[in-house]
PDB file of C-alpha atoms in Angstrom:
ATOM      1  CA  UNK A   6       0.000   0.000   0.000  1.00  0.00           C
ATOM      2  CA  UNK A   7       1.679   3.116  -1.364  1.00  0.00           C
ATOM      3  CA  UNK A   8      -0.666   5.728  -0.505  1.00  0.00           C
ATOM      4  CA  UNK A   9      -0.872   7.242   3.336  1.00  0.00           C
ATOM      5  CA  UNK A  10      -1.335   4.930   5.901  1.00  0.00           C
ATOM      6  CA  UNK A  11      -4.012   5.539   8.261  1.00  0.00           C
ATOM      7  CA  UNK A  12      -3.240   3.256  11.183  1.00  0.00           C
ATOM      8  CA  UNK A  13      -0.058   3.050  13.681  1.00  0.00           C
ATOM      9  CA  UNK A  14       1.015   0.480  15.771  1.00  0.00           C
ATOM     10  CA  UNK A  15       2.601   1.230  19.136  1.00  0.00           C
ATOM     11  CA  UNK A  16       4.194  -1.283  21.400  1.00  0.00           C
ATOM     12  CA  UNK A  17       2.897  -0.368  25.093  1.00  0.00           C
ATOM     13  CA  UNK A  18       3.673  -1.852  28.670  1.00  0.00           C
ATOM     14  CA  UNK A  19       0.183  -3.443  27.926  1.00  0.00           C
ATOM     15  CA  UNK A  20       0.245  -4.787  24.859  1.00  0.00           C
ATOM     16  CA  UNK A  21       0.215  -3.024  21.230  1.00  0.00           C
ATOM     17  CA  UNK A  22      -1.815  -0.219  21.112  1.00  0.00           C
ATOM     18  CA  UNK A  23      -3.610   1.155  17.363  1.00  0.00           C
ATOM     19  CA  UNK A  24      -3.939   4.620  16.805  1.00  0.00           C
ATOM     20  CA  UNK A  25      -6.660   4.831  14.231  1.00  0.00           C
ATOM     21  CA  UNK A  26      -6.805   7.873  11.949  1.00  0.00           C
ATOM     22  CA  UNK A  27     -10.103  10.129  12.593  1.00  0.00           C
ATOM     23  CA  UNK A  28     -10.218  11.865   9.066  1.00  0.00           C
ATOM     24  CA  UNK A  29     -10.310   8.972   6.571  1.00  0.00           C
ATOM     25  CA  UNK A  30     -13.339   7.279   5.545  1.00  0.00           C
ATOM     26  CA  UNK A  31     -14.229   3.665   7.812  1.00  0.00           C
ATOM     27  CA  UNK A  32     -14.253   1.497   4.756  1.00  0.00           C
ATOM     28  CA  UNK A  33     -10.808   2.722   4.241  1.00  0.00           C
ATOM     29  CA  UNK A  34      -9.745   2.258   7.783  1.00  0.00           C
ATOM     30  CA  UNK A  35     -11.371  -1.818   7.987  1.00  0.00           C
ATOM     31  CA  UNK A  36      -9.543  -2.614   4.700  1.00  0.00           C
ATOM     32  CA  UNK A  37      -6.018  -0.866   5.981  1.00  0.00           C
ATOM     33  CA  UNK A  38      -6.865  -2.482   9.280  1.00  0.00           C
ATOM     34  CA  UNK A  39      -7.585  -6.089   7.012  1.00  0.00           C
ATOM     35  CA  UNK A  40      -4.354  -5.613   5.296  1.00  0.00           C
ATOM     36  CA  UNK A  41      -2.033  -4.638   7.815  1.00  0.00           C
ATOM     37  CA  UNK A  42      -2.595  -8.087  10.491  1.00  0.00           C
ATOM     38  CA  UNK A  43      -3.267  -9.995   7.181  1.00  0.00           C
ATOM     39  CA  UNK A  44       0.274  -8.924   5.626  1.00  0.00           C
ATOM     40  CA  UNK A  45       2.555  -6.569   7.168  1.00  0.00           C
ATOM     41  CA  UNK A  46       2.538  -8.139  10.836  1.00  0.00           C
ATOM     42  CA  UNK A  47       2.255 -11.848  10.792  1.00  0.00           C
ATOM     43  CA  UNK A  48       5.072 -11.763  13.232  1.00  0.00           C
ATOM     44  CA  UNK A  49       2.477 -10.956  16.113  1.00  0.00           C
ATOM     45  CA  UNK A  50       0.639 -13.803  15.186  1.00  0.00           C
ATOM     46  CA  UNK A  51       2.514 -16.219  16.881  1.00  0.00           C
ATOM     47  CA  UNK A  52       3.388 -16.722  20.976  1.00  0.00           C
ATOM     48  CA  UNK A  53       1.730 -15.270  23.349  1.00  0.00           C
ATOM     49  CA  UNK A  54      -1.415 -13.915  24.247  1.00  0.00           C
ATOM     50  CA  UNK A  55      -0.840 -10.009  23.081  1.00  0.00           C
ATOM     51  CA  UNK A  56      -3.796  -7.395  24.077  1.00  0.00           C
ATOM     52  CA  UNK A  57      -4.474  -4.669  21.881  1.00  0.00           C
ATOM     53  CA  UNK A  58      -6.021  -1.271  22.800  1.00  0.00           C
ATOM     54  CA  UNK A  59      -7.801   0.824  19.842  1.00  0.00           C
ATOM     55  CA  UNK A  60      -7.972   4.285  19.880  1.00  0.00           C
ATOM     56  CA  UNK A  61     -10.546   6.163  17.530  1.00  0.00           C
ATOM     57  CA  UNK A  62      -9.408   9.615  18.470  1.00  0.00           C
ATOM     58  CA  UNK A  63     -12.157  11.793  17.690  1.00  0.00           C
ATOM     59  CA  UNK A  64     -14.225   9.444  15.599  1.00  0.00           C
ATOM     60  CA  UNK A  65     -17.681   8.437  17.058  1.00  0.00           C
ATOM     61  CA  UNK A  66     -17.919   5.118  15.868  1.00  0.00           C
ATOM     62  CA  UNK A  67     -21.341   3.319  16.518  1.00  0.00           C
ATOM     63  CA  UNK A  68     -21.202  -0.381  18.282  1.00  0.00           C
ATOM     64  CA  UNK A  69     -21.681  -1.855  15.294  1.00  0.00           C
ATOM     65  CA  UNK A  70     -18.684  -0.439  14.034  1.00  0.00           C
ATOM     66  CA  UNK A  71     -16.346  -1.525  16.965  1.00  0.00           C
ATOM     67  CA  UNK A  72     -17.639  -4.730  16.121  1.00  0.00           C
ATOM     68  CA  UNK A  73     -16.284  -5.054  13.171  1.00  0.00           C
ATOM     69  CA  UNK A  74     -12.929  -3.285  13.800  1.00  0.00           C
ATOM     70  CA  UNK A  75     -13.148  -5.948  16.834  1.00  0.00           C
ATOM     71  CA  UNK A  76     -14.327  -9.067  14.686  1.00  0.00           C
ATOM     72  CA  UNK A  77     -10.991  -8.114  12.438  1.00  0.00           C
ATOM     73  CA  UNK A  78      -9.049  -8.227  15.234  1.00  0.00           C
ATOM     74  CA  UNK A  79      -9.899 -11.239  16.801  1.00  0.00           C
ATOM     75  CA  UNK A  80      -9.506 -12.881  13.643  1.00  0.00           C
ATOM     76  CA  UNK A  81      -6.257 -12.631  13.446  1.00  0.00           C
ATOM     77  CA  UNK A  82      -4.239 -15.553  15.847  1.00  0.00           C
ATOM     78  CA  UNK A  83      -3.048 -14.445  19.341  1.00  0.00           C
ATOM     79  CA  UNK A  84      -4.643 -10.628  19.200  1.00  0.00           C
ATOM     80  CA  UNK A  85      -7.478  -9.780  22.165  1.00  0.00           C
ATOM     81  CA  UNK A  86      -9.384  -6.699  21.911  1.00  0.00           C
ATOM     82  CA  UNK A  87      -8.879  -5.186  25.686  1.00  0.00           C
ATOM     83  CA  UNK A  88     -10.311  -1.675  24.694  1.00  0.00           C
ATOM     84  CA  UNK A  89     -12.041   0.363  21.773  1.00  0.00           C
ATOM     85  CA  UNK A  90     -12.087   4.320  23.001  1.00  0.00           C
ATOM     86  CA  UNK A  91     -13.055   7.073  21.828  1.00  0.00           C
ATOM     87  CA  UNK A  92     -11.978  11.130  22.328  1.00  0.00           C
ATOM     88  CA  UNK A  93     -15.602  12.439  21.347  1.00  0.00           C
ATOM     89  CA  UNK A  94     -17.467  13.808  24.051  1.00  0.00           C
ATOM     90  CA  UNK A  95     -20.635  12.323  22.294  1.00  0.00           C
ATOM     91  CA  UNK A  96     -18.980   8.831  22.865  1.00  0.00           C
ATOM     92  CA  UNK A  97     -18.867   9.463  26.868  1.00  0.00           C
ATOM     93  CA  UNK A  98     -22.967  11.150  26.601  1.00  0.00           C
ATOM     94  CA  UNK A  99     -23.860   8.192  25.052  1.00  0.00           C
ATOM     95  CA  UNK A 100     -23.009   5.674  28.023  1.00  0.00           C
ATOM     96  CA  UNK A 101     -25.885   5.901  30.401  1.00  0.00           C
ATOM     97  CA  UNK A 102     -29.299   4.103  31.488  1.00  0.00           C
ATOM     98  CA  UNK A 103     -30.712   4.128  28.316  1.00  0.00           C
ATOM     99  CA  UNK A 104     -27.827   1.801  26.385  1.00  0.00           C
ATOM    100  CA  UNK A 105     -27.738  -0.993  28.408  1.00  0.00           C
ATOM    101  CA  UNK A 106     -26.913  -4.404  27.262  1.00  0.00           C
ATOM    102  CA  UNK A 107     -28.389  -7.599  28.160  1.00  0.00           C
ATOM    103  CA  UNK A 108     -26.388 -10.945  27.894  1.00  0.00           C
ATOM    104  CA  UNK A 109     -26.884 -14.088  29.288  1.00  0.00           C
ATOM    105  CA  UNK A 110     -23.458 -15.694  28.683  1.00  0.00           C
ATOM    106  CA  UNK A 111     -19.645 -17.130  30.446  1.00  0.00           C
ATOM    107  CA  UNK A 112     -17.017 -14.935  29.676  1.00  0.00           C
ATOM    108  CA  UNK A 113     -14.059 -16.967  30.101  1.00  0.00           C
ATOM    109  CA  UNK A 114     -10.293 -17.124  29.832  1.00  0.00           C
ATOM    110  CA  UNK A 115      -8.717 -15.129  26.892  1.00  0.00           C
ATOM    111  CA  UNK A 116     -12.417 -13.418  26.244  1.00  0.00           C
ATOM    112  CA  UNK A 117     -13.218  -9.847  26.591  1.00  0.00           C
ATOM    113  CA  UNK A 118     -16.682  -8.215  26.149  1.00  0.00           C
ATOM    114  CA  UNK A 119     -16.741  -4.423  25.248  1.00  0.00           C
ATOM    115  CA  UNK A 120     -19.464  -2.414  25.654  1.00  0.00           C
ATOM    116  CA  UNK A 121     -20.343   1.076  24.900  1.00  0.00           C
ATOM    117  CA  UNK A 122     -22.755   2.256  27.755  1.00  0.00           C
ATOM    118  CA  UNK A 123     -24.334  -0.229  30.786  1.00  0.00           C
ATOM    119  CA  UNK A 124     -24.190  -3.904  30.893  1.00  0.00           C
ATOM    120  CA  UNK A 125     -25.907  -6.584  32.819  1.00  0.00           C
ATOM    121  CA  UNK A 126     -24.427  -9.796  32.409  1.00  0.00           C
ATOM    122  CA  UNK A 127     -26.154 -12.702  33.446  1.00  0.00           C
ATOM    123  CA  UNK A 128     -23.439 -15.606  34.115  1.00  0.00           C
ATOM    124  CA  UNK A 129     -19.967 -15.865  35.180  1.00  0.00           C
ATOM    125  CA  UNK A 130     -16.645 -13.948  34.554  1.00  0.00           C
ATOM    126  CA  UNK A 131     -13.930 -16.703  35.003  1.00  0.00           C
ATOM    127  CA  UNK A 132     -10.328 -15.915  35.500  1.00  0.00           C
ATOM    128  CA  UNK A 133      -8.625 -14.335  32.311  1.00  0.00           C
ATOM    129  CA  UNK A 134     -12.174 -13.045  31.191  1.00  0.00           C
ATOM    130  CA  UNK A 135     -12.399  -9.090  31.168  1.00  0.00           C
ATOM    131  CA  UNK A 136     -15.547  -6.563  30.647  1.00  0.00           C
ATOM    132  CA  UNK A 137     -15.127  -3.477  29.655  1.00  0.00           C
ATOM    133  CA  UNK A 138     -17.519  -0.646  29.857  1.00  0.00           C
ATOM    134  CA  UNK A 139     -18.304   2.972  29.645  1.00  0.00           C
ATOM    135  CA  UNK A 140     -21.176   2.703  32.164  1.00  0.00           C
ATOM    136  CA  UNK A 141     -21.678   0.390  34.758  1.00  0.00           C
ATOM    137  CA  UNK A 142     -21.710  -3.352  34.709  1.00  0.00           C
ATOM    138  CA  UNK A 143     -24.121  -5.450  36.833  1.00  0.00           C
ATOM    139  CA  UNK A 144     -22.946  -9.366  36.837  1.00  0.00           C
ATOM    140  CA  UNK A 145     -25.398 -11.537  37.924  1.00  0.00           C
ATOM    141  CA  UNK A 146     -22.892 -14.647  38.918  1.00  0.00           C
ATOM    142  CA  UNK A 147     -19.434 -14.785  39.575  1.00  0.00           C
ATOM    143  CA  UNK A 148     -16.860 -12.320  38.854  1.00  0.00           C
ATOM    144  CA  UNK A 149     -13.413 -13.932  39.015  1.00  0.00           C
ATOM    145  CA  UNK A 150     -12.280 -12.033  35.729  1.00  0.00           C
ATOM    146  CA  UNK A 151     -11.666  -8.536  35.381  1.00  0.00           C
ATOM    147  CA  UNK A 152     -13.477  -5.496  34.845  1.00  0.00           C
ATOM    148  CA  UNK A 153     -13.372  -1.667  33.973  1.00  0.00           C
ATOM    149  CA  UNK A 154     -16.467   0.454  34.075  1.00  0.00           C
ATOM    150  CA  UNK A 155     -16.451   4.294  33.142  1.00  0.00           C
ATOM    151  CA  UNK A 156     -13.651   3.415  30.606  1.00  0.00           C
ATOM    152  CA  UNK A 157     -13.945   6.960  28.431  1.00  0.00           C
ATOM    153  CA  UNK A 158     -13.994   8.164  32.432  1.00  0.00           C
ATOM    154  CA  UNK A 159     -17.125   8.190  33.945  1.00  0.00           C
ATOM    155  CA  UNK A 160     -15.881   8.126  37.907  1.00  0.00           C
ATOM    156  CA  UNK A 161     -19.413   7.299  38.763  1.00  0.00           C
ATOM    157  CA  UNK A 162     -19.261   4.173  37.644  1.00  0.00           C
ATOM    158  CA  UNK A 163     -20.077   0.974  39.136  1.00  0.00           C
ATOM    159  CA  UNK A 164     -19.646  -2.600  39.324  1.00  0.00           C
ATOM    160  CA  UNK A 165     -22.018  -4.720  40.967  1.00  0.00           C
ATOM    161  CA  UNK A 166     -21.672  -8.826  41.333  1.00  0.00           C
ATOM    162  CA  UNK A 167     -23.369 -11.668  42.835  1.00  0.00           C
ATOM    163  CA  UNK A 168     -19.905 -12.508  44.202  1.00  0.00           C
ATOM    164  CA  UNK A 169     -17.489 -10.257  43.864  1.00  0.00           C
ATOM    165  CA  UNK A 170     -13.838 -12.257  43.727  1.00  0.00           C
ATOM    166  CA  UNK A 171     -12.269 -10.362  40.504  1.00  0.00           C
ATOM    167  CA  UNK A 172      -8.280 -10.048  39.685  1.00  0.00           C
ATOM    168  CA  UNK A 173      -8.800  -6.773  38.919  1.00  0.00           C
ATOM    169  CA  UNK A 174     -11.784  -4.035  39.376  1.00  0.00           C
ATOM    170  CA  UNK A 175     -10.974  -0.483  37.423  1.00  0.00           C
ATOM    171  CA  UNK A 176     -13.280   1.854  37.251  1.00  0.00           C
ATOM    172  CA  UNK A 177     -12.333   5.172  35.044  1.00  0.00           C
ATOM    173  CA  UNK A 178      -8.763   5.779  35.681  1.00  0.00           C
ATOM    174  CA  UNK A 179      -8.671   4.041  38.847  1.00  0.00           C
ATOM    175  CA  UNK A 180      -6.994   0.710  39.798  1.00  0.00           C
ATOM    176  CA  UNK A 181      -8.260  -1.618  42.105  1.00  0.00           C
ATOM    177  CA  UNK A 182      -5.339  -2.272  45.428  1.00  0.00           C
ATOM    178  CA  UNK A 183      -5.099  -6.355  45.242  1.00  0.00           C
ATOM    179  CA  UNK A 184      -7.827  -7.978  46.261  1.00  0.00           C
ATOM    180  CA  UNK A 185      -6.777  -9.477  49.660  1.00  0.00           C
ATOM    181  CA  UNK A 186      -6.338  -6.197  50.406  1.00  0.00           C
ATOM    182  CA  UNK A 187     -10.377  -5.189  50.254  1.00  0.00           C
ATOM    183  CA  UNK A 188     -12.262  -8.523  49.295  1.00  0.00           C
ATOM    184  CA  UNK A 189     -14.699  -8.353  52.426  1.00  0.00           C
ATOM    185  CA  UNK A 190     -15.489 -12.140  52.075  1.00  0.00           C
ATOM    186  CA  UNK A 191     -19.164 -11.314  52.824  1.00  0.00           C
ATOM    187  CA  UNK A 192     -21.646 -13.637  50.311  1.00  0.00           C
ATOM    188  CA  UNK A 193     -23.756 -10.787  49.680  1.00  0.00           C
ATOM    189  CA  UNK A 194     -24.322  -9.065  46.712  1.00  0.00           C
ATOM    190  CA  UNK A 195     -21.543  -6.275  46.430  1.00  0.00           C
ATOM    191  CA  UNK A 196     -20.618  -3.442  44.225  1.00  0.00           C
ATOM    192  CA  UNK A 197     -17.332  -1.191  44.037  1.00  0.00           C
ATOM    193  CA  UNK A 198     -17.401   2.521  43.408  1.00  0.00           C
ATOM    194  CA  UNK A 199     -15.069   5.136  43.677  1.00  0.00           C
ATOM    195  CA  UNK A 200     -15.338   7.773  46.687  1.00  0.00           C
ATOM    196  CA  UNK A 201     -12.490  10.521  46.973  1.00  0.00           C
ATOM    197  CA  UNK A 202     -10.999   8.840  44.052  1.00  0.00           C
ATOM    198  CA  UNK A 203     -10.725   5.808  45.979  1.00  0.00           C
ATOM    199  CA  UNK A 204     -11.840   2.211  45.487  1.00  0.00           C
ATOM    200  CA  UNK A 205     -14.828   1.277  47.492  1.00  0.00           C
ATOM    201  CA  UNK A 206     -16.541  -2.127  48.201  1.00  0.00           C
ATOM    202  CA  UNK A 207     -20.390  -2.000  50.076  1.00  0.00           C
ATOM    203  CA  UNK A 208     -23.540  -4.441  49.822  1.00  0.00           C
ATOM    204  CA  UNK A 209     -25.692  -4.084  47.202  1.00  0.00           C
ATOM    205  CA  UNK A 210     -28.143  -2.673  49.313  1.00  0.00           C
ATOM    206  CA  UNK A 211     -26.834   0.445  49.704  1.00  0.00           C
ATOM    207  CA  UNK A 212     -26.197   1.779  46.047  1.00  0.00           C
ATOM    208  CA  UNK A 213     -29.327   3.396  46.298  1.00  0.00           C
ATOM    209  CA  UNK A 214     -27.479   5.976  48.443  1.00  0.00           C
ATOM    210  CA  UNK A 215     -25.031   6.972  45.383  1.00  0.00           C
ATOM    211  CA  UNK A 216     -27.355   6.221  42.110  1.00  0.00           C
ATOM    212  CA  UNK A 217     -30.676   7.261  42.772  1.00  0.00           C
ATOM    213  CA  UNK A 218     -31.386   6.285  39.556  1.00  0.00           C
ATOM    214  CA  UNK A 219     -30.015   2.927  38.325  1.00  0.00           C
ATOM    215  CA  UNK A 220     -30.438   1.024  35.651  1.00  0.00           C
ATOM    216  CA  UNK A 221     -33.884   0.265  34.136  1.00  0.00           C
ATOM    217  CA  UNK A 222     -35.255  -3.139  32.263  1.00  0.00           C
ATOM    218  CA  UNK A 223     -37.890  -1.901  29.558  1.00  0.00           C
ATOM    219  CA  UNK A 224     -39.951  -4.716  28.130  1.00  0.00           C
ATOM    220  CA  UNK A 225     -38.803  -7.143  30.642  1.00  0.00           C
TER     221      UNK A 225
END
């Protein structure tokens, strides 16, 4: 491909992160994106696992359309999406009450499940499985995985479980201490939230005094 190239690839501490170019058309960007892992980087293909963040920059790309930049992705070998953000504004408005996502599923090891606004997941999160949200995610089962709510940085994120023994919790910029170090042990429904830009853990029972407004189920 001669003319300008409209996708980087950055080794980070993380992974490999893609910086995705904002001004070209998408069709453009899927068949660069195509090209590039199908041609010009079959070396990543091979060992290990290798997590790859995407950033949009200032495109506001719908969910279909992280799907498929995601479905490309995953395609290819070894790769694992980890996270698909955007620097719109109008990406972090979007995340609320009113996008929520319903799946009844097992995430497990080596799977991650991205989400543009809330999501309730109904089954497990087993070790090596990761959500990732802009809103808040509700688990209904187990989560032994990991999981980041508020990714474009919504601080008033939370993350709710049935049973709440994850690797990791993050929830905008914030990182979870290790878990020893706050897993109460209690069987009850718990969620974590940030307070003072710390990570909290409380029952269930009491979110109502920091969302007064949590998530509703239309047509259920």
């Amino acid at each position: 491909m001669t003319e300008k190239q409209h996708i980087m690839i950055k080794g980070v501490k993380e992974g490999l992160l893609f910086l995705l170019d904002d001004q070209c058309t998408f069709e453009a960007l899927l068949a660069e994106l195509q090209y590039k892992l199908e041609k010009t980087h079959q070396q990543l293909l091979t060992g290990p696992l290798v997590h790859i963040h995407v950033k949009l920059g200032a495109r506001s790309a719908t969910d279909e359309q992280k799907e498929q930049i995601a479905a490309i992705i995953r395609s290819q070998g070894n790769l694992m999406i980890s996270s698909i953000e955007s620097d719109t504004p109008s990406a972090q408005a979007s995340a609320g009450p009113n996008n929520l996502q319903i799946i009844t599923s097992i995430i497990r090891s080596g799977q991650t499940l991205t989400h543009d606004g809330d999501l309730l997941l109904i089954g497990d999160v087993n070790p090596g499985g990761t959500l990732l949200c802009t809103g808040d995610i509700y688990v209904m089962g187990a989560l032994r995985g990991m999981a980041h709510a508020g990714m474009n940085g919504r601080h008033d994120a939370v993350i709710a479980t049935s049973l709440m023994r994850p690797t990791q919790l993050r929830i905008a910029d914030v990182v979870s201490r290790p878990p020893e170090e706050w897993i109460s042990g209690d069987a009850a429904m718990e969620f974590a939230y940030l307070e003072e830009g710390q990570m909290q853990i409380d029952k269930l029972s009491q979110l109502f005094r920091i969302r007064h407004n949590p998530i509703t189920f239309k047509g259920v």
